[in-house]
Coordinates of C-alpha atoms in Angstrom, one line a residue:
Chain A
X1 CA -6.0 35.3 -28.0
X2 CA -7.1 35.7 -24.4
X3 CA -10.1 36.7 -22.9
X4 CA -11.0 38.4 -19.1
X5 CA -13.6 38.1 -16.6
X6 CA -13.6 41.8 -16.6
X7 CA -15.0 44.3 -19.4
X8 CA -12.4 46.7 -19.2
X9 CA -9.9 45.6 -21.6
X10 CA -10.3 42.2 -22.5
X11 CA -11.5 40.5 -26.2
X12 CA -14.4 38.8 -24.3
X13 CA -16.5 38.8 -21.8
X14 CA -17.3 34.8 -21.7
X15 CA -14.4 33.0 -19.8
X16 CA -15.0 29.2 -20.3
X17 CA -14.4 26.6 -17.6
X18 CA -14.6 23.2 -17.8
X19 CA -18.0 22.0 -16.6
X20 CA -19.0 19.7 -13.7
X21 CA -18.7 16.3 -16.2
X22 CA -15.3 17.4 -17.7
X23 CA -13.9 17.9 -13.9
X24 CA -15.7 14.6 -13.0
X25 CA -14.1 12.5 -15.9
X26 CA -10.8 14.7 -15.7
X27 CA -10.8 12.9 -11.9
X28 CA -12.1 9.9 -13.3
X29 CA -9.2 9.4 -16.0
X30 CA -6.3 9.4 -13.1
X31 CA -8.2 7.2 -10.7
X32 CA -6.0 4.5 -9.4
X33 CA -8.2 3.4 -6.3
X34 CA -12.1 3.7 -5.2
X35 CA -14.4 2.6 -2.9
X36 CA -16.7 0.4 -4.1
X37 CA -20.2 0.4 -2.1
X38 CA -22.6 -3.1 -2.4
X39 CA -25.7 -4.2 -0.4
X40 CA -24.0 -6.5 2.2
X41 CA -25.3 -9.8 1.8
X42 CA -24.0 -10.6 5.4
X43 CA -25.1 -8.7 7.6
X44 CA -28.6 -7.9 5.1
X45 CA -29.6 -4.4 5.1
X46 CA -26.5 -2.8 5.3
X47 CA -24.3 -0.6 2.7
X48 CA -20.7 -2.3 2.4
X49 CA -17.7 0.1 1.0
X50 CA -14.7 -1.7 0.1
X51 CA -11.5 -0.5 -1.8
X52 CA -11.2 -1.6 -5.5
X53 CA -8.2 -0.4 -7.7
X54 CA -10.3 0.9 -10.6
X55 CA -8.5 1.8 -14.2
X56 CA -10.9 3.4 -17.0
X57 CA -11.2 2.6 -20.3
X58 CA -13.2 6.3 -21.2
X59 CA -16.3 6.5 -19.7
X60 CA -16.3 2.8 -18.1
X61 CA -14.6 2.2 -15.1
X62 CA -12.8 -1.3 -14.7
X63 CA -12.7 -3.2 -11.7
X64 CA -10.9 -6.2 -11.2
X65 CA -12.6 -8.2 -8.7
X66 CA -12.4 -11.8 -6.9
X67 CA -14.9 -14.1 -6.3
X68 CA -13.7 -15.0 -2.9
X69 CA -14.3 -11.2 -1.8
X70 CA -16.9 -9.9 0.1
X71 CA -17.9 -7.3 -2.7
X72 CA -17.9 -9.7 -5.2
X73 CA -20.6 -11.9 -3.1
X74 CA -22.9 -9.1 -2.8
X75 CA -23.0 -8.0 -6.3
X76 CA -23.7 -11.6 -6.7
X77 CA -27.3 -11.3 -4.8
X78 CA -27.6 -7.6 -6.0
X79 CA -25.5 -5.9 -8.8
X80 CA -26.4 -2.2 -7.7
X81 CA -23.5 -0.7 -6.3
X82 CA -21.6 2.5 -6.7
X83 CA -18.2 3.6 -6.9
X84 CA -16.8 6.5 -5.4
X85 CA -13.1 8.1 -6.4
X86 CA -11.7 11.3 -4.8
X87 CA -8.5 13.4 -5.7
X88 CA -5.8 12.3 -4.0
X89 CA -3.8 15.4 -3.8
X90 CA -6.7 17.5 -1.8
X91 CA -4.5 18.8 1.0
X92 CA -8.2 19.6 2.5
X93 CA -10.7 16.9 1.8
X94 CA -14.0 18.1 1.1
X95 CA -12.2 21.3 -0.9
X96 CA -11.0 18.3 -3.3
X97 CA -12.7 17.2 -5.8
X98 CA -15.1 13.6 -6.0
X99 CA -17.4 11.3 -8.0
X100 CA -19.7 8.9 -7.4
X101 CA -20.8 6.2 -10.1
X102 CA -24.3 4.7 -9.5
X103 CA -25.0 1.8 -11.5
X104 CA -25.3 -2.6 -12.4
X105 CA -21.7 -4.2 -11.9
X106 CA -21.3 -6.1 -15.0
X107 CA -19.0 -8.9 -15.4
X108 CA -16.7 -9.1 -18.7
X109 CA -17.0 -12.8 -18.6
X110 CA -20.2 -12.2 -20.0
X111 CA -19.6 -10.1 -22.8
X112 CA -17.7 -10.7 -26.0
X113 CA -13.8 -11.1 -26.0
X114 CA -13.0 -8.3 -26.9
X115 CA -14.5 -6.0 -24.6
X116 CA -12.6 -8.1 -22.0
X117 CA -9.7 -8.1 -24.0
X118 CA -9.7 -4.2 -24.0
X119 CA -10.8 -4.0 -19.8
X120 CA -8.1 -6.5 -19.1
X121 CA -5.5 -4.3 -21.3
X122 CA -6.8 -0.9 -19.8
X123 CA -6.7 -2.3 -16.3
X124 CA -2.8 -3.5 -16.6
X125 CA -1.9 -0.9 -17.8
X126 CA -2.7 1.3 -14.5
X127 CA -2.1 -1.6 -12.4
X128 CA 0.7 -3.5 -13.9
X129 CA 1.6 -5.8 -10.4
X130 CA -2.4 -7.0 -10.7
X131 CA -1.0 -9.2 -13.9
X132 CA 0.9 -11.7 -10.7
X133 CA -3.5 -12.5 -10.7
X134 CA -5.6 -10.8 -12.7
X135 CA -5.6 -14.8 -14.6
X136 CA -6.5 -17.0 -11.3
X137 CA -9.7 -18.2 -11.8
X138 CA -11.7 -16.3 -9.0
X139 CA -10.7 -13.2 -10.5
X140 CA -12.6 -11.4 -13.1
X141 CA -13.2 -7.7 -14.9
X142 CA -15.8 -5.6 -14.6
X143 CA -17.8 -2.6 -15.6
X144 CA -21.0 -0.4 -14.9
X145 CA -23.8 -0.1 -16.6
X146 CA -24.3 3.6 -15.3
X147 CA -27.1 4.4 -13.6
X148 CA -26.5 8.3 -12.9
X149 CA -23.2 10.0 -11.3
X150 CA -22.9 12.5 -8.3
X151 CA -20.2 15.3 -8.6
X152 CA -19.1 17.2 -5.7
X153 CA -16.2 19.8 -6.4
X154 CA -15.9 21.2 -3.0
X155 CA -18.0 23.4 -0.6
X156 CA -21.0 23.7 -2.0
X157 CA -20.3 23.1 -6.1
X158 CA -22.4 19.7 -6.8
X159 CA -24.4 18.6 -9.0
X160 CA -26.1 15.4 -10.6
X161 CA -24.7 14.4 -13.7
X162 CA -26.6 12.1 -16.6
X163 CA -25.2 8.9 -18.5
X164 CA -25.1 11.4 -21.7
X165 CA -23.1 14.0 -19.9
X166 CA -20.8 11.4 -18.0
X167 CA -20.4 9.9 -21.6
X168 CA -19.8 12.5 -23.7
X169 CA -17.3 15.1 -21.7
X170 CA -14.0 14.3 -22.0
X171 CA -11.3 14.3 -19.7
X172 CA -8.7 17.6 -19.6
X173 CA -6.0 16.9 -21.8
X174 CA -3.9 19.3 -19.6
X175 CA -4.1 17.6 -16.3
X176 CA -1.6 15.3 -15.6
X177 CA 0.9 18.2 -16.8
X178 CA -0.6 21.0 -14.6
X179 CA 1.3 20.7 -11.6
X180 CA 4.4 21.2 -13.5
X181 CA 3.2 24.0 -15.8
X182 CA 1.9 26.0 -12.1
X183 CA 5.3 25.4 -10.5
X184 CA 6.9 26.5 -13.4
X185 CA 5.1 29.8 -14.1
X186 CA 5.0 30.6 -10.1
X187 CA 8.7 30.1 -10.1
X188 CA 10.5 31.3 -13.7
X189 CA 7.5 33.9 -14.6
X190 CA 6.1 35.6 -11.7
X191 CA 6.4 38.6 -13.9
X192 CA 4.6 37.7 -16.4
X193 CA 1.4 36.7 -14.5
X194 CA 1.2 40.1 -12.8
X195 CA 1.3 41.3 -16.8
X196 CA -1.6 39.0 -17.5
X197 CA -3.8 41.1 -14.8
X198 CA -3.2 43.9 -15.7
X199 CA -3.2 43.7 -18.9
X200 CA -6.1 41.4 -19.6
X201 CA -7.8 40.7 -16.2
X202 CA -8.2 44.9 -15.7
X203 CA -6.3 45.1 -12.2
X204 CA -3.8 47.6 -12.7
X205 CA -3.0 47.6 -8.8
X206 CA -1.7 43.8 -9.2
X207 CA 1.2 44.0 -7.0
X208 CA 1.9 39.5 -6.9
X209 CA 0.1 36.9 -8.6
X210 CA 0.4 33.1 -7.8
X211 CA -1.0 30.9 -10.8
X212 CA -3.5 27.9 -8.7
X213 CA -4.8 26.1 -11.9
X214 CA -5.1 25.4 -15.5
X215 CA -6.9 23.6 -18.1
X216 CA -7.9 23.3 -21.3
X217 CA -10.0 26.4 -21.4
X218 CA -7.5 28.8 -19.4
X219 CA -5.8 29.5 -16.0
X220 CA -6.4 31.4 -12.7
X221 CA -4.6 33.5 -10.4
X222 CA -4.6 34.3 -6.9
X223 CA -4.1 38.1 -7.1
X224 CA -2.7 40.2 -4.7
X225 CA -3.9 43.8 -4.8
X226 CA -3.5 46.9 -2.8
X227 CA -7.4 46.5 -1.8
X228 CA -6.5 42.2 -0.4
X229 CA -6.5 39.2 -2.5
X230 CA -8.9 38.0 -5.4
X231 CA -8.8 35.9 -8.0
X232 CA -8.9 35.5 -11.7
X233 CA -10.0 33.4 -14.5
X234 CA -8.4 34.1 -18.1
X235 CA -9.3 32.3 -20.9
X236 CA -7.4 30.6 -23.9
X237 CA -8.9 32.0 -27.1
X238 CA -9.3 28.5 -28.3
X239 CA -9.4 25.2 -26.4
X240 CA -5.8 23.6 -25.9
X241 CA -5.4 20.0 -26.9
X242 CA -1.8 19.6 -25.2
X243 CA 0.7 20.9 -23.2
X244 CA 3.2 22.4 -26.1
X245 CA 0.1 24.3 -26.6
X246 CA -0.3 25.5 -23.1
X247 CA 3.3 26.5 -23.3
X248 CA 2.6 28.5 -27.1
X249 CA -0.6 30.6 -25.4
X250 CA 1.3 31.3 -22.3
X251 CA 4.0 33.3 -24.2
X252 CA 2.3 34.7 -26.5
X253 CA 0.1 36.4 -23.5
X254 CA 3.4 37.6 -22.2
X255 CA 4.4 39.2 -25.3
X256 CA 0.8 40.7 -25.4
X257 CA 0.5 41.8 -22.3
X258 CA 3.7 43.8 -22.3
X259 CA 2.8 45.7 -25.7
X260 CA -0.5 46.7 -23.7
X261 CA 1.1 47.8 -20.9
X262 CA 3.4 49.5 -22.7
Chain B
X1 CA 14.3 -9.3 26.9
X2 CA 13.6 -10.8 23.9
X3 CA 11.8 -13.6 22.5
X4 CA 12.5 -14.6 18.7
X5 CA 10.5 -17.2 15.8
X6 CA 13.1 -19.3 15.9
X7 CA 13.8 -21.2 18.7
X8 CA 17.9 -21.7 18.4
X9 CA 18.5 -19.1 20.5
X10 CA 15.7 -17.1 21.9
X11 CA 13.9 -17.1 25.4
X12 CA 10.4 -18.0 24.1
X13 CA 9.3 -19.1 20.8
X14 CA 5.9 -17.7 21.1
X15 CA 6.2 -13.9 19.1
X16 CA 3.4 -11.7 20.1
X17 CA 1.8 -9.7 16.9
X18 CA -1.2 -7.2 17.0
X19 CA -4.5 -8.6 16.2
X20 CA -6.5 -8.1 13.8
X21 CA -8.6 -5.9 16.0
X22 CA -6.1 -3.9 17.3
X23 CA -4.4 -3.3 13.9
X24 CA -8.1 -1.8 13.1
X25 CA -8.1 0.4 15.7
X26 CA -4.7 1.5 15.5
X27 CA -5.9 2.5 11.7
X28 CA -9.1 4.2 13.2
X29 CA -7.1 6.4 15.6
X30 CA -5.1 7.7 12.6
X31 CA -8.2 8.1 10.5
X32 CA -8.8 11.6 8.9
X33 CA -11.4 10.9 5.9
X34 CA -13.5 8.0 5.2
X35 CA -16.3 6.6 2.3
X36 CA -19.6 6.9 4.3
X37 CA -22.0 4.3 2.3
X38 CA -25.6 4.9 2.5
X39 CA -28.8 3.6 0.7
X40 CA -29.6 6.0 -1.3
X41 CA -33.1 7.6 -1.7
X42 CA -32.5 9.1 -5.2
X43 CA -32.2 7.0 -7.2
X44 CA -33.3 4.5 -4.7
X45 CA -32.0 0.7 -4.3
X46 CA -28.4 1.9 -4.7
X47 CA -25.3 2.1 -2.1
X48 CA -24.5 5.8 -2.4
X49 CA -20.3 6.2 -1.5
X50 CA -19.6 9.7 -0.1
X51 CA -16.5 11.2 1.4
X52 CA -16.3 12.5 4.9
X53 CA -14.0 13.8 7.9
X54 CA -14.0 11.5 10.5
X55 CA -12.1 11.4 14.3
X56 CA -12.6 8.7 16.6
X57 CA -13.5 9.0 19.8
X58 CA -11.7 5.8 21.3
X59 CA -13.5 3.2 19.2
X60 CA -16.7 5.7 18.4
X61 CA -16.1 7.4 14.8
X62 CA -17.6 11.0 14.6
X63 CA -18.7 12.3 11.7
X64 CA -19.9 15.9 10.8
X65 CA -22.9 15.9 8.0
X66 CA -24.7 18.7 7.0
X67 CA -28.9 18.2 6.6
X68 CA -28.5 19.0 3.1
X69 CA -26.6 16.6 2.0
X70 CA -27.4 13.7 0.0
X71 CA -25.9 11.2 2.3
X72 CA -27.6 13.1 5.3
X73 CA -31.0 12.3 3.8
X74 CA -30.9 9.4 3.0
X75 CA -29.5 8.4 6.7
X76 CA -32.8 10.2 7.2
X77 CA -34.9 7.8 5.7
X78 CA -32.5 4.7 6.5
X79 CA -30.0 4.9 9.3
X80 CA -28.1 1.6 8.6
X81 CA -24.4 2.7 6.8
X82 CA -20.9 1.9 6.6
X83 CA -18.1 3.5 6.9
X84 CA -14.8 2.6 5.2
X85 CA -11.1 3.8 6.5
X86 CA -8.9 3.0 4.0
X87 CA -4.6 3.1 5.5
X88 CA -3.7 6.5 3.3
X89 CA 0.1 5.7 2.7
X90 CA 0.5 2.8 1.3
X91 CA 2.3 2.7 -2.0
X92 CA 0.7 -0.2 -2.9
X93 CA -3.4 -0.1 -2.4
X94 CA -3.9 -3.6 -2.5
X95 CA -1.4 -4.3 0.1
X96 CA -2.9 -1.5 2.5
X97 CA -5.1 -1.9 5.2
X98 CA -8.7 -1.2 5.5
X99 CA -11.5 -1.3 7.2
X100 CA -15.1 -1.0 7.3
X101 CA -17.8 -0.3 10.5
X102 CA -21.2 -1.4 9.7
X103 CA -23.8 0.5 12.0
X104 CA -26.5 2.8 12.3
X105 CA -25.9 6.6 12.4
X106 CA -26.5 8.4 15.3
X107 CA -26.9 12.1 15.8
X108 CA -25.6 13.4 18.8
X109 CA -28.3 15.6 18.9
X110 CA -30.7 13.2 20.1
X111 CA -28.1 12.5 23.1
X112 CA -27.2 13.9 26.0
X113 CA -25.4 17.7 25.8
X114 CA -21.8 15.4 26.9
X115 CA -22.0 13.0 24.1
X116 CA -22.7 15.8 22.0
X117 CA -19.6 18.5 23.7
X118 CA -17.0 15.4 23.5
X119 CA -17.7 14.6 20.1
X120 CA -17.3 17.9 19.1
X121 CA -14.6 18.2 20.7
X122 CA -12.8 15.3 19.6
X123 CA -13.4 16.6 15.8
X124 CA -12.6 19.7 15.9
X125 CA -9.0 18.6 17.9
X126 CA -8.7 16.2 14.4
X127 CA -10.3 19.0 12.1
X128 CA -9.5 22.1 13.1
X129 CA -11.0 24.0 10.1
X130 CA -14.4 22.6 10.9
X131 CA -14.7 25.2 13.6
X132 CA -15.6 27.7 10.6
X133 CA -19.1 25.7 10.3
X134 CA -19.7 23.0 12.6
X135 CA -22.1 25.2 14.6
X136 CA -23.9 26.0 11.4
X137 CA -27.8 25.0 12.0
X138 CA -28.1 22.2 9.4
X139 CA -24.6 20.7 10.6
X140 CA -25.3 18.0 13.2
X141 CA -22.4 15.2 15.0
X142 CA -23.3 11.7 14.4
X143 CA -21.5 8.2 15.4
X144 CA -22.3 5.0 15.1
X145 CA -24.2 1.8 16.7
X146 CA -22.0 -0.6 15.6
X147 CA -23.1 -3.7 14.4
X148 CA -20.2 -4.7 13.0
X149 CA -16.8 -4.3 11.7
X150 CA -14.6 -5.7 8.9
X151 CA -11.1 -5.8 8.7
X152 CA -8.6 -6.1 5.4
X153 CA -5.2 -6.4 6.6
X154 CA -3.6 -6.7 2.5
X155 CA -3.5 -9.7 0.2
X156 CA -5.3 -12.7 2.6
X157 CA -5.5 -11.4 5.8
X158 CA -8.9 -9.9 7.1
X159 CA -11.7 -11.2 9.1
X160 CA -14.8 -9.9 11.4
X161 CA -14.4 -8.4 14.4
X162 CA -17.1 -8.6 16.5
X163 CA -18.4 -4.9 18.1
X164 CA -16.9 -5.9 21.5
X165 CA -13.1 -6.9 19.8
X166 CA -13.7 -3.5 18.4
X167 CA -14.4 -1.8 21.5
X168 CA -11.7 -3.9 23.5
X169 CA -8.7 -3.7 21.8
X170 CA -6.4 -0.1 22.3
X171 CA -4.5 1.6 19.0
X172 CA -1.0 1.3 18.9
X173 CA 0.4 4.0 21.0
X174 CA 4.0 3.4 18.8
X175 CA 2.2 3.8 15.2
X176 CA 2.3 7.3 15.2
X177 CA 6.0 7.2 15.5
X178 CA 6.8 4.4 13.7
X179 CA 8.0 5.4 10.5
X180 CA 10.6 8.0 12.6
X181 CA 11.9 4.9 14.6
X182 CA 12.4 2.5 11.1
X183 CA 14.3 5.5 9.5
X184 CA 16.3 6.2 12.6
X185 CA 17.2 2.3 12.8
X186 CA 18.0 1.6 9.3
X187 CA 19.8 5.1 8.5
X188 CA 21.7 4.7 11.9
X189 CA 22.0 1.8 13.6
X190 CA 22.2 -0.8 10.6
X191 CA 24.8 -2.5 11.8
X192 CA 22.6 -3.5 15.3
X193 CA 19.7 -4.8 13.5
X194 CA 22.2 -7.4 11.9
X195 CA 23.3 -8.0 15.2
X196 CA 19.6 -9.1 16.4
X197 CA 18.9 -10.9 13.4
X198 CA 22.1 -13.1 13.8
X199 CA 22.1 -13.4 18.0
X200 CA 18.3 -13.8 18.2
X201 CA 16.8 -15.2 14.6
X202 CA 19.5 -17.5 14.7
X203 CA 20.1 -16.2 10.9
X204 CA 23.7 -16.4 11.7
X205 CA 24.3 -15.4 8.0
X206 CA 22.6 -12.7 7.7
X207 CA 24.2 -10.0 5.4
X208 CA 21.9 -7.3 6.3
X209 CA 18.4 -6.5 7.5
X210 CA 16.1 -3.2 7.3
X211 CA 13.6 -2.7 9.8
X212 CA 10.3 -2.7 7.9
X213 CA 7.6 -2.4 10.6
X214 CA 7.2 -1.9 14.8
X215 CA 4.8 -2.0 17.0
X216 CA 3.7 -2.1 20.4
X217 CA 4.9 -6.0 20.6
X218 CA 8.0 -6.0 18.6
X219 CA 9.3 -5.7 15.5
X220 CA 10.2 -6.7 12.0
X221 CA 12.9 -6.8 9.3
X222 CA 13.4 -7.9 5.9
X223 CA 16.7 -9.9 6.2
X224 CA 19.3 -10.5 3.1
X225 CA 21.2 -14.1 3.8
X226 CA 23.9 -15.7 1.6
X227 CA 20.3 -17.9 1.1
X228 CA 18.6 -15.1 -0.2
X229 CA 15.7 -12.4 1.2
X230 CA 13.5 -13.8 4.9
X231 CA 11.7 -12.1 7.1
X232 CA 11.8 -12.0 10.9
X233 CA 10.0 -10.9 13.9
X234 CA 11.2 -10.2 16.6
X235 CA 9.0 -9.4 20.1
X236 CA 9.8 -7.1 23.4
X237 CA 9.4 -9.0 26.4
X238 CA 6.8 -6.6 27.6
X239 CA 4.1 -4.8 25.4
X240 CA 5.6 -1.0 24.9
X241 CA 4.0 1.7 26.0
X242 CA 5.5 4.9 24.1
X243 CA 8.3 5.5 22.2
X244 CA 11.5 5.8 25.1
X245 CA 10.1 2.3 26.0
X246 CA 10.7 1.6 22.6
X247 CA 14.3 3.3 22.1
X248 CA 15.1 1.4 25.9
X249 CA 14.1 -2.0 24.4
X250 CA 16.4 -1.8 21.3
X251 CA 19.7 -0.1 23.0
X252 CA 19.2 -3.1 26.0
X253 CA 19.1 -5.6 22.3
X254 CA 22.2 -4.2 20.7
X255 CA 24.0 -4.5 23.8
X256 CA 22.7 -8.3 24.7
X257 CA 23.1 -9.1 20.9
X258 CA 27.0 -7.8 21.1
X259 CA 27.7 -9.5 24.7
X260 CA 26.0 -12.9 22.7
X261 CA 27.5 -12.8 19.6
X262 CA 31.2 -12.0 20.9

C-alpha cells in the first residue's frame, strides 16, 4: 500500500510525483485570472500584458474578450500572444507555482456552434457575473491554438513543455481538496504522520511531522528529527482518483504503520 | 471644510477625485509582483508573460532577473517590454485595477554605482528574502525607460498616461491605511457617516451609508435612501497628507454635520 523514498523498510523504492505538465494543468484547471501578453499595435514593437479572466475547458483555455479592448486590437494585427496564470495562494511568489501558454488566439465565432456553445458554458461557469456581457456584441470567446508552454514550479524547477504533454496530463483530482485534507491531518493526526516516518519513510528519530502537500500519487512531510528538519515523500500504492480515497489510504497507513512499529 | 456633489448644501460643488495617473501610482507603490512581457526568442514572434518581484523606486519599477532566465534573454536580444501590475485584492478581477508600463529594460549595471545601490536598496526594503541571492553573479537590477503607460481603472475607466503624468503624479499617502479607516468608520461611527450624507449630500433620507473607499481628496459611500441604493463623494477641503489628517477631517465633519442638522 505505500511506498518510501528510503530502502530501509519500504515496498518500493520508486516514489511517483506528479510531473511538470500534471502541476502545470493542475494550476491550469483553478485558473480564474491571467495575463494575457499581445504585440502592441500602439505603440509597435512593444509586448502588451493585460488581465483576462480565463476558465478552461481541459486543455484549452477560454478567454472572453472585447473588441473595444486594447488586447483584442492587437490580436487583430497579430494573433501570437501568450497567457500566463500563477497560483494565487504562493505566500512567496517565485516559490509558487506558474504557466505560460504560447500560441494563435482563436476566435469561437469562427468555429462551429458547438465549440462555442461548450467555451461559452465552461467560461460561465467560472465566471458566472461575465453572463451581465458575455452576449453584447463586441464580446466574443476564445481559445489557443498552442504553440508550446513554459512551466516554472519555483527556484529553479522549469521546464518546456509540448502540445502532447500539455494535452495529455491531466489535472490532480485531489487539489482543490488538499488544503483541507493538510489542515486536517496537521491538526486531528499529528500522531499518525510521525507513524508514517518511521514506519515507512525509515526515520526512527522522527520526533514532529507537519504534512505540506498531497496529490494523487502521495504526500510529504516536513520532518523534524533529532539531526534538524527534512522532508519526505511517501507514495500511494496506486493513484487516487478522489478525496474518499485519499481519506481510505491515509487510514489504512495508520493502521499499518502502528502494526510495524509495534 | 467640506465640499459635496450636490450643490443643496455644500461649499463647492466641484469634488476633487484622484486621477487616473495618480490612481496608477498609488497601485505601483503597493506593487509586490508583476507579469514582465517580453518578445520571446524561443520560439520567436511570441509575447512571452513571466512573473516577477517588483518595488518601485518613486515612479521607476525595479526588477531583479537572473541571466539565465528566459525573460532575461530575450531582454537580451530585444529590450522593449511591459510590465503589468495587476491591484491584488479585489474580489472581483474585472473590477480591479491595473496597469501596464511599456519601456525598455535597463540594467543598473550599465549605470552609475548610485542608481545601481538605491535600486537595490529599494528591493530588498520590498523583498527582504532577495538578500539570499541578489548578489549572486548572473542576478543583475534593471528598470525601465518608459515609453509609456496604460491604465485600467475597472469596467470603462482607463486611458494613457503619458511618461511625464507618470512621473508627476505622487501615490496616495492614505491607501496604505485605507481599508483600517473604512472598517473603523463603518464598525464605529455609522451613525456619522449618515450624518454627512444627510447634512452635506443633501440625501436628507438617507437610511444608512458605508464608507466604501478614501483617499487623499475625500471620500465615498454607498448610501441606502427610502429611494433605494446611490452613491456619494464627498471631498476634504485640503488634499490629506497622512492618516491623523484624515481622522482630523472626519471628527471636524461629524461635529459640523450635528451642529447642521440640529
Amino acid at each position: 500500500m505505500v511506498e518510501g523514498e528510503r530502502g530501509e523498510v519500504v515496498e518500493a523504492r520508486e516514489v511517483r510525483a506528479p510531473t511538470h505538465a500534471e502541476h502545470a494543468r493542475t494550476l491550469a484547471a483553478r485558473a480564474e485570472v491571467a495575463t494575457l501578453s499581445t504585440h502592441s499595435t500602439e505603440p509597435a514593437g512593444y509586448p502588451h500584458g493585460s488581465l483576462v479572466l480565463v476558465s478552461f475547458a481541459g486543455p484549452m483555455p477560454i478567454l472572453l474578450l472585447s473588441d473595444l479592448a486594447e488586447h483584442t486590437r492587437n490580436l487583430v494585427a497579430d494573433d501570437r500572444c501568450s497567457l500566463m496564470l500563477a497560483e494565487a495562494s504562493a505566500e512567496e511568489a517565485m516559490a509558487g507555482q506558474r504557466v505560460t501558454l504560447l500560441g494563435r488566439a482563436r476566435s469561437f465565432a469562427e468555429q462551429g456552434s458547438d465549440a462555442a456553445k461548450r467555451a461559452r458554458e465552461v467560461f460561465l461557469e467560472r465566471h458566472p457575473s461575465a453572463s451581465d456581457y458575455c452576449d453584447f456584441s463586441d464580446f466574443n470567446f476564445y481559445g489557443l491554438e498552442m504553440e508550446t508552454v513554459r512551466y516554472i514550479g519555483g527556484f529553479g524547477r522549469m521546464s518546456w513543455l509540448t502540445e502532447s504533454e500539455w494535452k495529455e496530463s491531466e489535472p490532480d483530482p485531489i487539489a482543490p481538496h488538499a488544503d483541507g485534507i493538510i489542515t486536517h491531518m496537521n491538526d486531528d493526526h499529528a500522531g499518525n504522520l510521525v507513524d508514517y516516518c518511521r514506519a515507512f519513510g525509515g526515520i526512527s528519530d522522527t520526533q514532529s511531522a507537519t504534512m505540506t502537500r498531497v496529490d494523487r500519487y502521495g504526500f510529504e512531510m516536513a520532518v523534524r528529527t533529532t539531526d534538524g528538519e527534512e522532508e519526505l515523500r511517501l507514495g500511494f500504492s496506486n493513484e487516487v482518483k478522489d478525496v474518499m480515497a485519499v481519506r481510505r489510504a491515509l487510514v489504512y497507513l495508520a493502521k499499518k504503520s502502528r502494526e510495524r512499529l509495534a
